DNA sequence: TGTACATCAGTGAACGCGCGTTCACTGATGTAC
DNA sequence: TGTACATCAGTGAACGCGCGTTCACTGATGTAC
């Protein structure tokens, strides 16, 4: 919509630009003025949609939890613990900016109703597929352990600390999950 | 050394102040001018010791890898895989700023000789205690899996995402490690 | 013991910058009649 | 179909701020003789 006064979908454009900047340059490089420039709009415009910078990060976090929830839906419905873990890593790799913001709660309003709601839904899926390990741990402990494991894979990968260990983060996650959780007795 | 022209140990004081600020307010709140103020020194002084801001973060990362190496020494010498993992989490909790900086390599000069050296020593210890899991995975895969697991516990804990799951991060780490790695057949 | 001198560490003024936020405004849109 | 009006979205000038970095300087320290 070149030349027109109204942008059409500025909110979406700003969120996308923010994700791009964070993924490419990190959170430290994020500025509202820069985002406005990228969207081709004056630097005061973002205030209309997000109020302030924290508002934008809050929206990004809420969107992140929603996207993660969607990414987990299929594996969750199928009750597939391993696949849920792999989907978690896939999400982190596909949406590194959302992932980074979501887990930096001091940057946004973690008590925002949108965030709380989306997060609750996602948490339920995160805990839903974990099996019991008879004689070792109940499903809840297994769920937490699985979450920590895939979260570790995702953060170490995104920060570039596993780049010389593996080419494909999903293959790596699978290998790591098997190394940790498979019982020696199993086929 | 109040009133004297020379500080005495400004380098140390600046690193300590940086760790305090990062732990309390996050990386975004870090500024050389603020650190100088905290150390009671003019704002141009830090340049003498670190050159620029990246230099300070590089020093912090190198120190972090050195401290982590020391934290792992005992468990590494004893060949105790679980204890090495717990020491990793203990280090992250005791030195959250160092931990955060170390694993944000875009913030510092990761090819700095000091960093490379300290990191290599630490990596060796990180990989040294992992046992084979017969029929499941070799020691290297187990080491990576263990690293990812404790790294996940540490980052999730530091970001405040496990505060309602456990009181003590070390106890949590132990439980998580057992849930993942213990064989059902074992006593 | 005393003097000269080199070295080092910290000063403080100055530079230029990009930032978040506010606010009176104006252009565009859409609804009521 | 046409006019009046309310609402909304984006403008652009202005504010005040803290920042990193540079640089000629000065105070302090310690070494050589």
Coordinates of C-alpha atoms in Angstrom, one line a residue, chain B residues 25 80 114 134 160 186:
Chain B
X25 CA 19.0 -6.0 36.4
X80 CA 31.3 -38.7 39.2
X114 CA 41.9 -16.3 27.2
X134 CA 25.4 -50.1 27.2
X160 CA 12.4 -17.9 36.9
X186 CA 19.1 -50.6 38.8

